[in-house]
mmCIF file of C-alpha atoms and ligand atoms in Angstrom:
data_model
loop_
_atom_site.group_PDB
_atom_site.id
_atom_site.type_symbol
_atom_site.label_atom_id
_atom_site.label_comp_id
_atom_site.label_asym_id
_atom_site.label_seq_id
_atom_site.Cartn_x
_atom_site.Cartn_y
_atom_site.Cartn_z
ATOM 1 C CA UNK E 1 21.160 -46.091 -67.024
ATOM 2 C CA UNK E 2 22.333 -48.117 -63.841
ATOM 3 C CA UNK E 3 25.357 -47.625 -61.940
ATOM 4 C CA UNK E 4 27.227 -50.662 -61.118
ATOM 5 C CA UNK E 5 29.780 -50.815 -58.537
ATOM 6 C CA UNK E 6 31.315 -54.069 -57.437
ATOM 7 C CA UNK E 7 32.824 -53.817 -53.752
ATOM 8 C CA UNK E 8 35.353 -56.428 -52.303
ATOM 9 C CA UNK E 9 33.649 -59.294 -54.252
ATOM 10 C CA UNK E 10 34.609 -62.599 -53.233
ATOM 11 C CA UNK E 11 32.731 -65.726 -54.387
ATOM 12 C CA UNK E 12 33.418 -69.171 -53.250
ATOM 13 C CA UNK E 13 31.982 -72.199 -54.413
ATOM 14 C CA UNK E 14 32.722 -74.631 -51.151
ATOM 15 C CA UNK E 15 36.267 -73.474 -50.390
ATOM 16 C CA UNK E 16 37.234 -72.698 -53.950
ATOM 17 C CA UNK E 17 37.794 -68.808 -54.205
ATOM 18 C CA UNK E 18 36.409 -68.425 -57.827
ATOM 19 C CA UNK E 19 36.550 -64.736 -57.586
ATOM 20 C CA UNK E 20 38.658 -62.850 -54.933
ATOM 21 C CA UNK E 21 38.162 -59.614 -53.580
ATOM 22 C CA UNK E 22 37.159 -57.584 -56.644
ATOM 23 C CA UNK E 23 36.669 -53.699 -56.731
ATOM 24 C CA UNK E 24 35.392 -52.257 -59.855
ATOM 25 C CA UNK E 25 33.125 -49.708 -61.388
ATOM 26 C CA UNK E 26 31.484 -50.684 -64.362
ATOM 27 C CA UNK E 27 31.139 -47.779 -66.869
ATOM 28 C CA UNK E 28 27.638 -47.211 -68.249
ATOM 29 C CA UNK E 29 26.193 -47.126 -71.590
ATOM 30 C CA UNK E 30 29.261 -49.056 -73.076
ATOM 31 C CA UNK E 31 30.250 -52.450 -73.788
ATOM 32 C CA UNK E 32 32.227 -54.054 -71.026
ATOM 33 C CA UNK E 33 34.112 -57.335 -71.849
ATOM 34 C CA UNK E 34 35.062 -59.702 -69.377
ATOM 35 C CA UNK E 35 38.184 -61.547 -70.772
ATOM 36 C CA UNK E 36 40.167 -64.560 -69.524
ATOM 37 C CA UNK E 37 41.393 -68.255 -69.670
ATOM 38 C CA UNK E 38 38.776 -71.004 -69.243
ATOM 39 C CA UNK E 39 38.058 -71.141 -65.252
ATOM 40 C CA UNK E 40 39.229 -67.881 -64.341
ATOM 41 C CA UNK E 41 35.992 -66.693 -63.210
ATOM 42 C CA UNK E 42 34.315 -64.989 -65.930
ATOM 43 C CA UNK E 43 30.859 -66.579 -65.762
ATOM 44 C CA UNK E 44 31.041 -66.675 -62.189
ATOM 45 C CA UNK E 45 31.385 -62.370 -62.277
ATOM 46 C CA UNK E 46 28.514 -62.095 -64.585
ATOM 47 C CA UNK E 47 26.202 -64.536 -62.606
ATOM 48 C CA UNK E 48 26.760 -62.338 -59.526
ATOM 49 C CA UNK E 49 25.654 -59.255 -61.388
ATOM 50 C CA UNK E 50 22.097 -60.555 -61.598
ATOM 51 C CA UNK E 51 22.365 -63.102 -58.460
ATOM 52 C CA UNK E 52 22.298 -66.048 -60.673
ATOM 53 C CA UNK E 53 24.689 -67.609 -58.011
ATOM 54 C CA UNK E 54 21.950 -67.998 -56.116
ATOM 55 C CA UNK E 55 21.134 -71.148 -58.413
ATOM 56 C CA UNK E 56 24.413 -72.977 -57.022
ATOM 57 C CA UNK E 57 24.688 -74.900 -54.059
ATOM 58 C CA UNK E 58 27.490 -74.265 -51.710
ATOM 59 C CA UNK E 59 28.137 -70.832 -53.284
ATOM 60 C CA UNK E 60 28.909 -67.943 -50.629
ATOM 61 C CA UNK E 61 29.027 -64.370 -51.907
ATOM 62 C CA UNK E 62 31.160 -61.734 -50.018
ATOM 63 C CA UNK E 63 31.328 -57.816 -50.566
ATOM 64 C CA UNK E 64 28.599 -55.880 -52.481
ATOM 65 C CA UNK E 65 27.347 -55.352 -55.947
ATOM 66 C CA UNK E 66 25.624 -52.065 -55.826
ATOM 67 C CA UNK E 67 23.347 -51.456 -58.643
ATOM 68 C CA UNK E 68 21.876 -47.826 -58.770
ATOM 69 C CA UNK E 69 23.096 -47.801 -54.941
ATOM 70 C CA UNK E 70 21.365 -50.915 -53.830
ATOM 71 C CA UNK E 71 23.047 -54.078 -52.781
ATOM 72 C CA UNK E 72 21.540 -56.693 -55.000
ATOM 73 C CA UNK E 73 22.974 -59.774 -52.682
ATOM 74 C CA UNK E 74 21.236 -58.372 -49.558
ATOM 75 C CA UNK E 75 18.505 -60.917 -48.787
ATOM 76 C CA UNK E 76 15.690 -58.188 -48.625
ATOM 77 C CA UNK E 77 16.658 -57.163 -52.446
ATOM 78 C CA UNK E 78 13.767 -57.213 -54.964
ATOM 79 C CA UNK E 79 15.009 -60.229 -57.261
ATOM 80 C CA UNK E 80 11.842 -59.935 -59.784
ATOM 81 C CA UNK E 81 12.579 -55.838 -60.147
ATOM 82 C CA UNK E 82 16.547 -56.937 -60.442
ATOM 83 C CA UNK E 83 15.761 -59.605 -63.094
ATOM 84 C CA UNK E 84 13.837 -57.008 -64.876
ATOM 85 C CA UNK E 85 16.737 -54.313 -64.872
ATOM 86 C CA UNK E 86 19.347 -56.740 -65.494
ATOM 87 C CA UNK E 87 18.718 -58.987 -68.588
ATOM 88 C CA UNK E 88 20.763 -62.027 -69.112
ATOM 89 C CA UNK E 89 21.553 -63.748 -72.520
ATOM 90 C CA UNK E 90 22.989 -67.312 -72.454
ATOM 91 C CA UNK E 91 25.661 -69.341 -74.292
ATOM 92 C CA UNK E 92 23.117 -71.302 -75.709
ATOM 93 C CA UNK E 93 19.464 -70.093 -76.601
ATOM 94 C CA UNK E 94 16.447 -71.605 -75.055
ATOM 95 C CA UNK E 95 13.406 -70.377 -76.870
ATOM 96 C CA UNK E 96 10.444 -71.166 -74.826
ATOM 97 C CA UNK E 97 7.800 -73.879 -76.133
ATOM 98 C CA UNK E 98 6.119 -71.079 -77.818
ATOM 99 C CA UNK E 99 5.545 -69.429 -80.807
ATOM 100 C CA UNK E 100 8.157 -66.810 -81.729
ATOM 101 C CA UNK E 101 5.624 -63.874 -81.033
ATOM 102 C CA UNK E 102 4.934 -65.226 -77.758
ATOM 103 C CA UNK E 103 8.485 -65.527 -76.997
ATOM 104 C CA UNK E 104 8.723 -61.550 -77.230
ATOM 105 C CA UNK E 105 5.694 -61.356 -75.335
ATOM 106 C CA UNK E 106 6.419 -63.373 -72.477
ATOM 107 C CA UNK E 107 8.008 -60.629 -70.285
ATOM 108 C CA UNK E 108 5.603 -58.029 -70.948
ATOM 109 C CA UNK E 109 2.678 -60.386 -69.921
ATOM 110 C CA UNK E 110 4.589 -61.344 -66.873
ATOM 111 C CA UNK E 111 4.901 -57.878 -65.845
ATOM 112 C CA UNK E 112 1.187 -57.532 -66.768
ATOM 113 C CA UNK E 113 1.829 -54.339 -69.106
ATOM 114 C CA UNK E 114 -1.171 -52.509 -70.080
ATOM 115 C CA UNK E 115 -1.854 -51.280 -73.642
ATOM 116 C CA UNK E 116 -0.574 -47.719 -72.333
ATOM 117 C CA UNK E 117 2.525 -49.114 -70.948
ATOM 118 C CA UNK E 118 3.288 -50.879 -73.965
ATOM 119 C CA UNK E 119 3.179 -48.038 -76.251
ATOM 120 C CA UNK E 120 5.019 -45.757 -74.130
ATOM 121 C CA UNK E 121 7.516 -48.295 -73.697
ATOM 122 C CA UNK E 122 8.160 -48.668 -77.686
ATOM 123 C CA UNK E 123 7.851 -45.072 -77.942
ATOM 124 C CA UNK E 124 4.551 -45.332 -80.113
ATOM 125 C CA UNK E 125 1.906 -42.649 -79.957
ATOM 126 C CA UNK E 126 -0.747 -43.219 -77.499
ATOM 127 C CA UNK E 127 -3.314 -43.763 -80.344
ATOM 128 C CA UNK E 128 -1.286 -46.201 -82.220
ATOM 129 C CA UNK E 129 -3.084 -49.415 -81.226
ATOM 130 C CA UNK E 130 -6.671 -49.789 -79.900
ATOM 131 C CA UNK E 131 -6.328 -52.722 -77.900
ATOM 132 C CA UNK E 132 -3.835 -54.277 -75.717
ATOM 133 C CA UNK E 133 -3.909 -57.130 -78.112
ATOM 134 C CA UNK E 134 -2.630 -54.956 -81.017
ATOM 135 C CA UNK E 135 -0.021 -53.024 -78.619
ATOM 136 C CA UNK E 136 1.399 -56.411 -78.034
ATOM 137 C CA UNK E 137 1.731 -57.020 -81.980
ATOM 138 C CA UNK E 138 3.514 -53.709 -82.312
ATOM 139 C CA UNK E 139 5.881 -54.809 -79.218
ATOM 140 C CA UNK E 140 6.784 -57.829 -80.975
ATOM 141 C CA UNK E 141 7.758 -56.271 -84.325
ATOM 142 C CA UNK E 142 9.451 -53.662 -82.054
ATOM 143 C CA UNK E 143 11.950 -55.761 -80.476
ATOM 144 C CA UNK E 144 12.233 -58.365 -83.225
ATOM 145 C CA UNK E 145 13.418 -55.330 -85.222
ATOM 146 C CA UNK E 146 16.109 -54.333 -82.672
ATOM 147 C CA UNK E 147 17.406 -58.005 -82.367
ATOM 148 C CA UNK E 148 17.914 -57.911 -86.371
ATOM 149 C CA UNK E 149 15.320 -60.898 -86.695
ATOM 150 C CA UNK E 150 12.019 -59.056 -87.845
ATOM 151 C CA UNK E 151 12.767 -59.497 -91.583
ATOM 152 C CA UNK E 152 13.435 -63.170 -91.457
ATOM 153 C CA UNK E 153 10.528 -63.970 -89.054
ATOM 154 C CA UNK E 154 7.710 -61.416 -90.141
ATOM 155 C CA UNK E 155 5.723 -64.118 -92.163
ATOM 156 C CA UNK E 156 5.850 -66.833 -89.610
ATOM 157 C CA UNK E 157 5.552 -65.198 -86.100
ATOM 158 C CA UNK E 158 3.103 -68.007 -84.926
ATOM 159 C CA UNK E 159 5.686 -70.614 -85.790
ATOM 160 C CA UNK E 160 7.492 -72.562 -82.868
ATOM 161 C CA UNK E 161 10.524 -70.579 -81.488
ATOM 162 C CA UNK E 162 12.416 -73.975 -81.639
ATOM 163 C CA UNK E 163 11.984 -74.160 -85.472
ATOM 164 C CA UNK E 164 14.454 -71.266 -85.694
ATOM 165 C CA UNK E 165 18.206 -71.908 -86.587
ATOM 166 C CA UNK E 166 20.658 -71.498 -83.648
ATOM 167 C CA UNK E 167 21.816 -68.029 -84.933
ATOM 168 C CA UNK E 168 18.147 -66.714 -85.168
ATOM 169 C CA UNK E 169 17.304 -68.370 -81.676
ATOM 170 C CA UNK E 170 19.914 -66.355 -80.159
ATOM 171 C CA UNK E 171 18.425 -62.949 -81.823
ATOM 172 C CA UNK E 172 15.074 -64.179 -80.438
ATOM 173 C CA UNK E 173 16.732 -64.516 -77.116
ATOM 174 C CA UNK E 174 17.859 -60.878 -77.311
ATOM 175 C CA UNK E 175 14.293 -59.669 -78.279
ATOM 176 C CA UNK E 176 13.000 -61.455 -75.334
ATOM 177 C CA UNK E 177 15.242 -59.853 -73.086
ATOM 178 C CA UNK E 178 14.839 -56.534 -74.628
ATOM 179 C CA UNK E 179 11.174 -56.650 -74.367
ATOM 180 C CA UNK E 180 11.303 -55.680 -70.494
ATOM 181 C CA UNK E 181 13.426 -52.965 -71.333
ATOM 182 C CA UNK E 182 16.218 -53.948 -68.940
ATOM 183 C CA UNK E 183 18.766 -51.313 -68.116
ATOM 184 C CA UNK E 184 21.975 -53.810 -68.257
ATOM 185 C CA UNK E 185 22.463 -57.036 -70.608
ATOM 186 C CA UNK E 186 24.495 -59.450 -69.418
ATOM 187 C CA UNK E 187 25.730 -61.905 -71.962
ATOM 188 C CA UNK E 188 27.854 -65.056 -71.536
ATOM 189 C CA UNK E 189 29.946 -65.978 -74.603
ATOM 190 C CA UNK E 190 26.719 -65.256 -76.694
ATOM 191 C CA UNK E 191 27.960 -65.808 -79.988
ATOM 192 C CA UNK E 192 30.553 -69.089 -79.034
ATOM 193 C CA UNK E 193 27.882 -71.666 -80.252
ATOM 194 C CA UNK E 194 26.738 -69.626 -83.423
ATOM 195 C CA UNK E 195 28.200 -69.778 -87.134
ATOM 196 C CA UNK E 196 30.563 -66.791 -88.127
ATOM 197 C CA UNK E 197 27.401 -64.850 -89.862
ATOM 198 C CA UNK E 198 25.075 -65.259 -86.866
ATOM 199 C CA UNK E 199 27.848 -64.229 -84.621
ATOM 200 C CA UNK E 200 28.511 -61.177 -86.660
ATOM 201 C CA UNK E 201 24.871 -60.332 -86.363
ATOM 202 C CA UNK E 202 24.678 -60.617 -82.733
ATOM 203 C CA UNK E 203 28.090 -58.212 -82.395
ATOM 204 C CA UNK E 204 26.274 -55.547 -84.660
ATOM 205 C CA UNK E 205 23.167 -55.742 -82.773
ATOM 206 C CA UNK E 206 25.303 -55.174 -79.307
ATOM 207 C CA UNK E 207 27.175 -52.189 -80.954
ATOM 208 C CA UNK E 208 24.034 -50.792 -81.783
ATOM 209 C CA UNK E 209 22.339 -51.240 -78.691
ATOM 210 C CA UNK E 210 24.985 -49.904 -76.407
ATOM 211 C CA UNK E 211 23.777 -46.422 -76.931
ATOM 212 C CA UNK E 212 20.985 -47.459 -74.847
ATOM 213 C CA UNK E 213 22.047 -50.262 -72.414
ATOM 214 C CA UNK E 214 25.002 -50.898 -70.284
ATOM 215 C CA UNK E 215 26.284 -54.065 -71.995
ATOM 216 C CA UNK E 216 28.714 -56.978 -70.281
ATOM 217 C CA UNK E 217 30.015 -59.414 -72.210
ATOM 218 C CA UNK E 218 32.044 -62.720 -71.573
ATOM 219 C CA UNK E 219 34.247 -63.720 -74.030
ATOM 220 C CA UNK E 220 37.683 -65.559 -74.330
ATOM 221 C CA UNK E 221 37.987 -64.547 -77.982
ATOM 222 C CA UNK E 222 40.480 -61.940 -77.878
ATOM 223 C CA UNK E 223 39.619 -60.749 -81.198
ATOM 224 C CA UNK E 224 35.789 -60.400 -80.156
ATOM 225 C CA UNK E 225 37.067 -58.260 -77.274
ATOM 226 C CA UNK E 226 38.960 -56.185 -79.678
ATOM 227 C CA UNK E 227 36.024 -55.540 -82.018
ATOM 228 C CA UNK E 228 33.485 -54.874 -79.359
ATOM 229 C CA UNK E 229 34.710 -53.700 -76.142
ATOM 230 C CA UNK E 230 34.961 -50.350 -74.842
ATOM 231 C CA UNK E 231 35.974 -51.261 -71.541
ATOM 232 C CA UNK E 232 37.947 -54.757 -70.552
ATOM 233 C CA UNK E 233 38.403 -56.562 -67.485
ATOM 234 C CA UNK E 234 41.009 -59.002 -67.647
ATOM 235 C CA UNK E 235 40.560 -62.073 -65.241
ATOM 236 C CA UNK E 236 43.349 -64.625 -64.340
ATOM 237 C CA UNK E 237 42.612 -67.646 -61.725
ATOM 238 C CA UNK E 238 39.839 -65.835 -59.956
ATOM 239 C CA UNK E 239 41.788 -62.248 -59.661
ATOM 240 C CA UNK E 240 41.132 -59.183 -61.524
ATOM 241 C CA UNK E 241 44.543 -58.467 -63.132
ATOM 242 C CA UNK E 242 44.161 -55.530 -65.345
ATOM 243 C CA UNK E 243 41.052 -53.461 -66.489
ATOM 244 C CA UNK E 244 40.293 -50.138 -68.356
ATOM 245 C CA UNK E 245 39.665 -48.702 -71.464
ATOM 246 C CA UNK E 246 40.031 -51.231 -74.179
ATOM 247 C CA UNK E 247 43.276 -49.643 -75.674
ATOM 248 C CA UNK E 248 45.021 -51.354 -72.714
ATOM 249 C CA UNK E 249 45.089 -54.392 -74.706
ATOM 250 C CA UNK E 250 47.629 -52.789 -76.879
ATOM 251 C CA UNK E 251 50.053 -52.369 -74.343
ATOM 252 C CA UNK E 252 49.204 -54.295 -71.090
ATOM 253 C CA UNK E 253 51.078 -53.503 -68.023
ATOM 254 C CA UNK E 254 51.018 -56.857 -65.839
ATOM 255 C CA UNK E 255 53.097 -60.054 -67.322
ATOM 256 C CA UNK E 256 49.995 -62.229 -67.111
ATOM 257 C CA UNK E 257 47.849 -60.029 -69.406
ATOM 258 C CA UNK E 258 50.856 -59.687 -71.889
ATOM 259 C CA UNK E 259 51.133 -63.448 -71.717
ATOM 260 C CA UNK E 260 47.215 -63.637 -72.803
ATOM 261 C CA UNK E 261 47.068 -61.076 -75.552
ATOM 262 C CA UNK E 262 50.634 -62.530 -77.005
ATOM 263 C CA UNK E 263 48.771 -65.590 -77.405
ATOM 264 C CA UNK E 264 51.283 -67.720 -74.895
ATOM 265 C CA UNK E 265 48.244 -68.739 -72.749
ATOM 266 C CA UNK E 266 44.351 -69.141 -73.825
HETATM 267 N N1 ATP A 301 28.632 -74.720 -59.642
HETATM 268 C C1 ATP A 301 30.059 -74.681 -59.529
HETATM 269 N N2 ATP A 301 30.615 -75.460 -58.372
HETATM 270 C C2 ATP A 301 31.933 -75.687 -57.851
HETATM 271 N N3 ATP A 301 32.711 -75.001 -58.625
HETATM 272 C C3 ATP A 301 32.311 -74.195 -59.872
HETATM 273 C C4 ATP A 301 30.962 -73.908 -60.147
HETATM 274 N N4 ATP A 301 31.150 -73.089 -61.040
HETATM 275 C C5 ATP A 301 32.478 -72.457 -61.325
HETATM 276 N N5 ATP A 301 33.249 -73.341 -60.468
HETATM 277 C C6 ATP A 301 34.719 -73.320 -60.286
HETATM 278 O O1 ATP A 301 34.829 -71.582 -60.117
HETATM 279 C C7 ATP A 301 35.969 -71.370 -61.075
HETATM 280 C C8 ATP A 301 35.477 -70.271 -62.109
HETATM 281 O O2 ATP A 301 34.566 -70.649 -62.881
HETATM 282 P P1 ATP A 301 33.821 -70.001 -64.204
HETATM 283 O O3 ATP A 301 32.645 -70.868 -64.730
HETATM 284 O O4 ATP A 301 33.449 -68.582 -63.273
HETATM 285 O O5 ATP A 301 35.168 -69.702 -65.051
HETATM 286 P P2 ATP A 301 34.909 -69.155 -66.579
HETATM 287 O O6 ATP A 301 36.072 -68.303 -66.469
HETATM 288 O O7 ATP A 301 33.799 -68.908 -67.078
HETATM 289 O O8 ATP A 301 35.353 -70.451 -67.341
HETATM 290 P P3 ATP A 301 35.112 -70.706 -69.069
HETATM 291 O O9 ATP A 301 35.857 -70.036 -69.837
HETATM 292 O O10 ATP A 301 35.436 -72.337 -69.094
HETATM 293 O O11 ATP A 301 33.596 -70.669 -69.282
HETATM 294 C C9 ATP A 301 36.564 -72.339 -61.910
HETATM 295 O O12 ATP A 301 37.474 -73.079 -61.125
HETATM 296 C C10 ATP A 301 35.140 -73.464 -61.971
HETATM 297 O O13 ATP A 301 35.923 -74.687 -61.661
HETATM 298 MG MG1 MG A 302 32.285 -69.401 -68.359
#
């Protein structure tokens, strides 16, 4: 698992400070929830953890985000390796224009995994598949199960991913993200576009997966934070106001956190 340390991190869009001078260590193997009202910098913080900030013009990043001791914002950092280590689940799923199975196979193909790599990664015996193709089939099943989607799609693996419901697409996105075995999973309001049942399925998957991955989740839904969080970061207007084990939500020290938890601001 990866150690993530944020040091003196300031992120600006043009002259606007979206995040100001953050310092924080993110706990391994837990669900950390980034909580706060709209516009407070939650997505910006998440983006700065895998350099999605690069996609925006006029963005400037000061300070460091260290993952396993390496500053990912260093221009010399290996971006492909970073994106493999840190998976991302957006607010709305975007299935690739291909079959359900190919969506899951996509990452392992890009990373040119061999039959042996695949079997080792999914913990299957070395003789479980005779060919790379057969190993990929096992991989597809493995990650669809981890994402809680296998039973619903096992009979139509070759149908387009886009035919699935939004809730199923989000679980497919999770399977796709898991298939390259990231160490960290970032998720930006991953259930906000989903119906309550699908949202609950995704939440359950996160709870099951946290043993193995460090999960960092953005939400502005306080109840979701209470259900899922081991650790909470409360942001307000670009500032980290309070952070710690989730239990601090029961007795916040800062008046801004109290106002948020008490429903006076949302
Ligand atoms: N690409 C951008 N260009 C300019 N300003 C931006 C950009 N993205 C975000 N901002 C500004 O930076 C601040 C933080 O935005 P961010 O998207 O991180 O907030 P958020 O907490 O995720 O909000 P929400 O809950 O609405 O998603 C806001 O004031 C926003 O307007
Ligand atoms: Mg956001």
